[in-house]
Coordinates of C-alpha atoms in Angstrom, one line a residue:
M158 CA 94.9 41.9 103.6
L159 CA 95.9 39.9 100.5
R160 CA 92.4 39.3 99.5
I161 CA 91.4 42.8 100.0
W162 CA 94.0 44.2 97.6
M163 CA 93.4 41.5 95.3
V164 CA 89.7 42.0 95.0
L165 CA 90.2 45.6 94.6
A166 CA 92.8 45.0 91.6
I167 CA 90.5 42.4 90.0
G168 CA 87.4 44.9 90.4
S169 CA 89.5 47.7 88.6
T170 CA 91.1 46.0 86.3
A171 CA 87.8 44.2 85.1
H172 CA 85.9 47.6 84.9
S173 CA 88.7 48.8 83.0
S174 CA 88.5 46.4 80.5
I175 CA 85.2 47.2 79.5
T176 CA 85.3 50.7 79.9
L177 CA 88.8 51.1 78.7
A178 CA 89.9 53.5 81.5
E179 CA 93.5 53.9 82.6
E180 CA 94.7 51.0 84.9
L181 CA 96.7 53.1 87.4
Y182 CA 94.8 52.1 90.4
S183 CA 94.5 48.3 89.3
R184 CA 98.4 48.3 89.0
R185 CA 98.9 50.1 92.5
Y186 CA 96.2 47.7 94.1
Y187 CA 98.2 44.6 92.5
D188 CA 101.6 45.8 93.6
K189 CA 100.4 46.4 97.1
A190 CA 98.9 42.7 97.0
T191 CA 102.3 41.4 95.9
T192 CA 103.8 42.2 99.2
Y193 CA 101.4 39.7 101.0
F194 CA 102.1 37.0 98.5
E195 CA 104.9 35.2 99.9
P196 CA 103.7 35.4 103.7
S197 CA 100.3 34.1 102.7
M198 CA 102.1 30.8 101.4
G199 CA 102.8 29.9 105.3
Y200 CA 99.1 30.0 106.2
G201 CA 98.4 26.7 104.9
D202 CA 97.3 25.1 101.5
I203 CA 93.9 26.5 101.3
V204 CA 95.1 30.2 101.8
A205 CA 97.9 29.4 99.4
L206 CA 95.3 28.0 96.6
E207 CA 93.0 31.2 97.1
A208 CA 96.0 33.4 96.6
I209 CA 97.0 31.7 93.3
M210 CA 93.4 31.8 92.1
L211 CA 93.1 35.5 93.1
Q212 CA 96.1 35.8 90.8
V213 CA 94.3 33.8 88.0
S214 CA 91.6 36.1 88.2
F215 CA 93.6 39.2 87.5
S216 CA 95.4 37.9 84.7
F217 CA 92.3 37.1 82.9
F218 CA 92.4 41.0 82.5
N219 CA 95.7 42.2 83.1
Q220 CA 99.2 40.5 82.2
L221 CA 101.0 42.6 84.6
G222 CA 102.1 39.5 86.8
P223 CA 102.7 35.6 85.9
N224 CA 101.2 34.2 82.8
T225 CA 97.5 32.7 83.2
W226 CA 98.8 29.1 81.7
F227 CA 101.5 28.9 84.6
L228 CA 99.0 30.1 87.2
V229 CA 96.2 27.7 86.3
G230 CA 98.7 24.9 86.2
T231 CA 100.0 25.7 89.7
A232 CA 96.7 26.1 91.3
A233 CA 95.5 22.9 89.8
R234 CA 98.4 20.9 91.0
L235 CA 98.1 22.3 94.5
A236 CA 94.6 21.2 94.5
L237 CA 95.3 17.6 93.3
G238 CA 97.8 17.5 95.8
M239 CA 95.1 18.5 98.5
G240 CA 92.8 16.0 97.1
L241 CA 90.0 18.4 96.3
H242 CA 89.3 16.2 93.1
C243 CA 88.2 13.3 95.2
D244 CA 85.1 12.9 97.1
A245 CA 86.5 11.2 99.9
A246 CA 88.4 14.4 100.8
Y247 CA 84.8 16.3 101.7
Q248 CA 83.3 13.5 103.7
A249 CA 84.7 14.4 107.4
L250 CA 84.3 18.1 106.8
S251 CA 81.2 20.3 108.1
E252 CA 78.7 21.5 105.5
L253 CA 80.1 25.0 105.0
D254 CA 83.9 23.8 104.6
R255 CA 82.4 21.1 102.2
V256 CA 80.7 23.7 100.0
R257 CA 83.6 26.2 100.2
K258 CA 86.0 23.4 99.3
K259 CA 84.0 22.0 96.4
R260 CA 83.4 25.6 95.2
L261 CA 87.2 26.4 95.2
F262 CA 88.0 23.2 93.4
F263 CA 85.3 23.9 90.8
S264 CA 86.5 27.3 90.3
I265 CA 89.9 26.0 89.3
Y266 CA 88.3 23.0 87.0
M267 CA 86.2 26.4 85.1
M268 CA 89.7 28.3 85.0
D269 CA 91.5 25.3 83.5
R270 CA 89.0 24.5 80.8
L271 CA 88.6 27.9 79.8
V272 CA 92.4 28.4 79.4
S273 CA 93.5 25.3 78.3
I274 CA 90.6 25.1 75.6
T275 CA 91.4 28.8 74.5
L276 CA 95.1 28.4 74.2
G277 CA 94.6 24.7 72.5
R278 CA 96.6 23.1 75.4
P279 CA 96.0 20.0 77.6
F280 CA 93.9 20.3 80.7
A281 CA 95.8 20.6 84.1
I282 CA 93.2 18.5 85.8
P283 CA 92.5 15.3 83.9
E284 CA 88.8 14.5 83.6
D285 CA 89.1 10.8 84.4
D286 CA 90.6 11.4 87.9
I287 CA 87.7 13.9 89.2
D288 CA 85.8 12.3 91.6
V289 CA 83.4 14.8 93.1
T290 CA 79.8 14.0 93.3
P291 CA 77.6 15.8 92.7
F292 CA 79.5 17.3 89.4
A293 CA 77.6 21.0 90.4
I294 CA 77.9 23.9 92.7
E295 CA 75.4 23.4 95.5
S296 CA 73.4 26.4 96.8
F297 CA 73.9 27.0 100.4
E298 CA 72.0 29.9 102.2
P299 CA 74.5 31.0 104.3
L300 CA 77.2 31.6 101.7
D301 CA 74.8 32.8 99.0
N302 CA 72.7 35.2 100.6
D303 CA 74.1 38.5 101.6
P304 CA 72.4 40.2 104.5
G305 CA 73.6 43.7 103.5
V306 CA 72.0 43.3 100.0
P307 CA 68.1 43.5 99.5
R308 CA 67.1 40.2 98.4
S309 CA 65.0 40.1 94.9
F310 CA 61.9 37.7 95.0
L311 CA 62.2 37.7 91.4
C312 CA 65.8 37.3 90.1
Q313 CA 68.0 34.1 90.6
L314 CA 70.8 34.5 93.2
P315 CA 74.2 35.2 91.7
M316 CA 75.4 31.9 92.5
A317 CA 73.0 30.4 89.7
V318 CA 75.0 31.9 87.2
T319 CA 78.0 30.3 88.2
A320 CA 76.8 27.0 88.5
H321 CA 75.5 27.5 85.1
I322 CA 79.1 28.6 83.8
L323 CA 80.0 25.1 85.2
R324 CA 77.7 23.3 83.2
L325 CA 79.2 25.0 80.0
R326 CA 82.9 24.2 81.1
K327 CA 81.7 20.7 81.2
I328 CA 80.3 20.8 77.9
A329 CA 83.4 22.4 76.7
N330 CA 85.3 19.5 78.1
D331 CA 83.4 17.1 76.4
I332 CA 83.8 18.9 73.0
A333 CA 87.6 18.9 73.7
T334 CA 87.6 15.2 74.4
R335 CA 85.3 13.7 72.0
V336 CA 85.8 16.1 69.1
Y337 CA 89.5 16.7 69.1
C338 CA 91.2 13.7 71.0
K339 CA 92.6 11.5 68.2
R340 CA 93.1 8.5 70.3
I341 CA 89.4 8.3 71.1
V342 CA 88.1 9.8 67.8
S343 CA 90.0 7.2 65.6
R344 CA 87.8 4.5 67.3
C345 CA 84.5 5.9 66.3
S346 CA 82.4 4.9 63.0
T347 CA 81.0 7.6 60.8
G348 CA 77.4 6.8 62.5
D349 CA 79.3 7.3 66.1
R350 CA 80.7 10.7 65.0
Q351 CA 77.5 12.0 63.7
E352 CA 76.1 10.9 66.9
I353 CA 78.5 12.6 69.3
L354 CA 78.3 15.8 67.2
Q355 CA 74.5 15.8 67.7
S356 CA 74.9 15.1 71.0
L357 CA 77.1 17.8 71.8
H358 CA 74.8 20.1 69.7
R359 CA 71.7 19.4 72.0
D360 CA 73.8 20.0 75.0
L361 CA 74.6 23.4 74.1
V362 CA 71.0 24.2 73.1
E363 CA 69.7 22.7 76.2
W364 CA 72.3 24.9 78.2
R365 CA 71.3 27.8 76.5
Q366 CA 67.7 27.5 76.8
S367 CA 68.0 26.7 80.8
V368 CA 69.8 29.9 81.6
P369 CA 68.8 31.1 84.8
F370 CA 66.0 33.5 84.4
P371 CA 65.4 36.0 85.5
L372 CA 69.0 36.8 85.5
P373 CA 70.2 38.0 88.9
N374 CA 70.7 41.9 89.5
L375 CA 74.0 42.2 88.7
Y376 CA 76.3 45.4 88.7
L377 CA 75.5 47.3 85.3
R378 CA 78.5 46.3 83.3
V379 CA 78.8 42.6 84.4
P380 CA 78.9 40.7 81.3
Q381 CA 77.1 37.8 82.6
G382 CA 74.3 40.2 83.6
C383 CA 73.1 40.1 79.8
M384 CA 71.6 37.6 77.5
S385 CA 74.0 38.4 74.7
W386 CA 77.0 36.9 77.1
Y387 CA 75.1 33.4 76.8
D388 CA 74.3 33.9 73.1
L389 CA 77.7 34.8 72.3
N390 CA 79.2 31.7 74.6
F391 CA 76.6 29.1 72.9
Y392 CA 77.9 30.4 69.4
T393 CA 81.5 30.2 70.0
H394 CA 81.1 26.7 71.4
L395 CA 79.3 25.6 68.3
I396 CA 82.3 27.1 66.4
T397 CA 84.3 24.8 68.2
L398 CA 82.3 21.7 67.7
Y399 CA 81.6 22.3 63.8
R400 CA 84.9 23.7 62.8
P401 CA 87.3 21.2 61.1
S402 CA 88.5 18.7 63.6
P403 CA 89.6 15.1 64.2
L404 CA 86.0 14.0 64.3
F405 CA 85.1 15.6 61.2
P406 CA 88.3 16.8 59.2
T407 CA 86.0 17.7 56.2
L408 CA 82.8 19.5 56.4
D409 CA 79.9 18.7 54.1
V410 CA 77.4 21.6 53.4
S411 CA 74.9 21.2 56.3
R412 CA 77.6 21.3 58.7
L413 CA 79.7 23.9 56.9
N414 CA 76.6 26.1 56.9
V415 CA 76.1 25.4 60.9
L416 CA 79.7 27.1 61.2
A417 CA 79.4 30.0 59.0
E418 CA 75.9 30.8 61.0
A419 CA 77.7 30.2 64.1
A420 CA 80.5 32.6 63.6
A421 CA 78.5 35.5 62.1
M422 CA 76.5 35.3 65.0
A423 CA 79.3 35.1 67.4
V424 CA 80.9 38.3 66.0
R425 CA 77.3 40.2 66.1
H426 CA 76.9 39.2 69.9
A427 CA 80.3 40.3 70.8
D428 CA 79.3 43.7 69.0
S429 CA 76.0 43.8 70.7
M430 CA 77.7 43.3 74.1
H431 CA 80.0 46.0 73.4
M432 CA 77.2 48.2 72.3
Q433 CA 75.6 47.5 75.8
K434 CA 79.1 48.3 77.4
R435 CA 79.3 44.6 78.6
L436 CA 82.0 43.3 76.4
S437 CA 85.5 42.7 78.2
F438 CA 88.5 43.8 76.2
N439 CA 90.6 41.2 77.5
W440 CA 93.2 38.6 75.9
L441 CA 90.8 35.6 76.2
N442 CA 88.1 37.4 74.3
M443 CA 90.6 38.7 71.5
L444 CA 91.3 35.1 70.9
T445 CA 87.7 34.1 70.8
L446 CA 87.0 36.9 68.3
Y447 CA 90.0 35.8 66.1
N448 CA 88.7 32.1 66.3
A449 CA 85.1 33.6 64.8
V450 CA 86.6 35.7 62.4
V451 CA 89.1 32.6 61.1
A452 CA 85.7 30.3 61.0
L453 CA 83.9 32.9 59.1
V454 CA 86.2 33.3 56.5
Y455 CA 86.9 29.9 56.4
S456 CA 82.9 29.1 55.8
V457 CA 82.7 31.7 53.0
T458 CA 85.9 30.3 51.3
V459 CA 85.1 26.8 50.8
Q460 CA 81.3 27.2 49.9
P461 CA 80.5 25.0 47.0
Q462 CA 79.3 27.8 44.8
D463 CA 81.3 30.6 43.6
I464 CA 82.8 33.0 46.4
A465 CA 81.2 36.1 45.2
T466 CA 77.7 34.3 45.8
A467 CA 79.1 33.0 49.0
I468 CA 79.8 36.4 50.2
E469 CA 76.7 37.9 49.1
R470 CA 74.5 35.4 50.9
S471 CA 76.2 35.6 54.0
R472 CA 76.7 39.0 54.7
A473 CA 80.1 38.4 55.6
I474 CA 81.5 41.6 54.7
D475 CA 79.2 43.2 57.4
D476 CA 80.3 41.0 60.0
L477 CA 83.9 41.3 59.4
E478 CA 83.7 45.1 59.6
L479 CA 81.9 44.5 62.9
A480 CA 85.0 42.4 63.9
R481 CA 87.5 45.0 62.5
G482 CA 85.8 47.5 64.4
L483 CA 86.3 45.4 67.7
F484 CA 89.8 44.7 66.9
T485 CA 90.4 48.1 66.5
I486 CA 89.3 48.7 70.1
L487 CA 91.3 45.8 71.1
S488 CA 94.2 47.3 69.7
H489 CA 94.6 49.9 72.3
K490 CA 95.4 47.1 74.7
F491 CA 97.1 44.4 72.6
S492 CA 99.5 45.0 69.8
A493 CA 98.4 41.9 68.2
A494 CA 94.9 43.1 67.8
T495 CA 96.4 45.6 65.2
T496 CA 97.8 42.9 63.0
I497 CA 94.8 40.9 63.2
G498 CA 92.6 44.2 62.5
N499 CA 94.9 44.9 59.4
M500 CA 94.4 41.2 58.1
V501 CA 90.4 41.5 58.5
E502 CA 90.6 44.8 56.5
Q503 CA 92.6 43.1 53.7
I504 CA 90.1 40.5 53.6
I505 CA 87.1 42.8 53.6
D506 CA 88.8 44.6 50.6
R507 CA 89.4 41.5 48.7
Y508 CA 85.6 40.4 49.3
K509 CA 84.5 43.5 48.0
S510 CA 86.3 43.4 45.2
M511 CA 85.2 39.7 44.5
S512 CA 81.5 40.6 44.9
S513 CA 81.7 43.7 42.7
S514 CA 83.5 41.9 39.7

């Protein structure tokens, strides 16, 4: 019963995060599910882990229960205690159990990387401790093919999208490790640093170019069902790669221009997803949009030419107005979005006065 109520709660709150509909039903479903959490802990580690992960999924959209950071850490420690990070844990299992448990582990891995990088915190699962091969979500017909749903002979299966997202989380992990870890970066020469930047950039380009196509026939409002979601994530990861970091604390003009374009495109694709009614107005996307705005303002401010010229050439005002509109919508759910939106409005006013003077 826990799974049923949590799936209903997650589906309801995820839908509401896009439509901004009242979340009365999702709260009711979640409250009903909470009555089964404690009993579920007595059914073994796998059931307990699934219960925690369902809470993590719910917390992405609704902060009614425990915070996401705490839940992801709890799930990660439980998974490590079960040995799911080790290849040996899967050797004696049937193929069905092996695939299921690997998918469970990779789900935790993706949640950990997403939440930790968004919040700027250490990973709960150290990369060096992971010994799972292959590092990929394997297809498995009995799990991937729903006999109750007509199978498309043209589109990819939905699991292809999940596997592709895992690749993105691995690239994000590499960016966090190779770009932001001072201990590693301090040993790199200037040439090494440039090679790291170019290598990770190539990884992101290859990831974007290899998006499963045609995309699966997902529910109309599922964000991953449109190409704009992949564009948005490509540009937001470019922002993370090119903004000032231990790898390159100071940006030259070429890197600054890449950052400026990535930030502008991230805002535009977020707005495009909103226009397609596929943008989820959750706290993760609020922080992502905020980071894009900060990168955009930074890239305009530190351009070598005068700021009025930079504003004119970059279309920064138009992009910031798009961001302000999105923060206005986010303010219906998050009070912090109101503060950010007001800040963006002040920047727009300042830019307009500079460009007209």
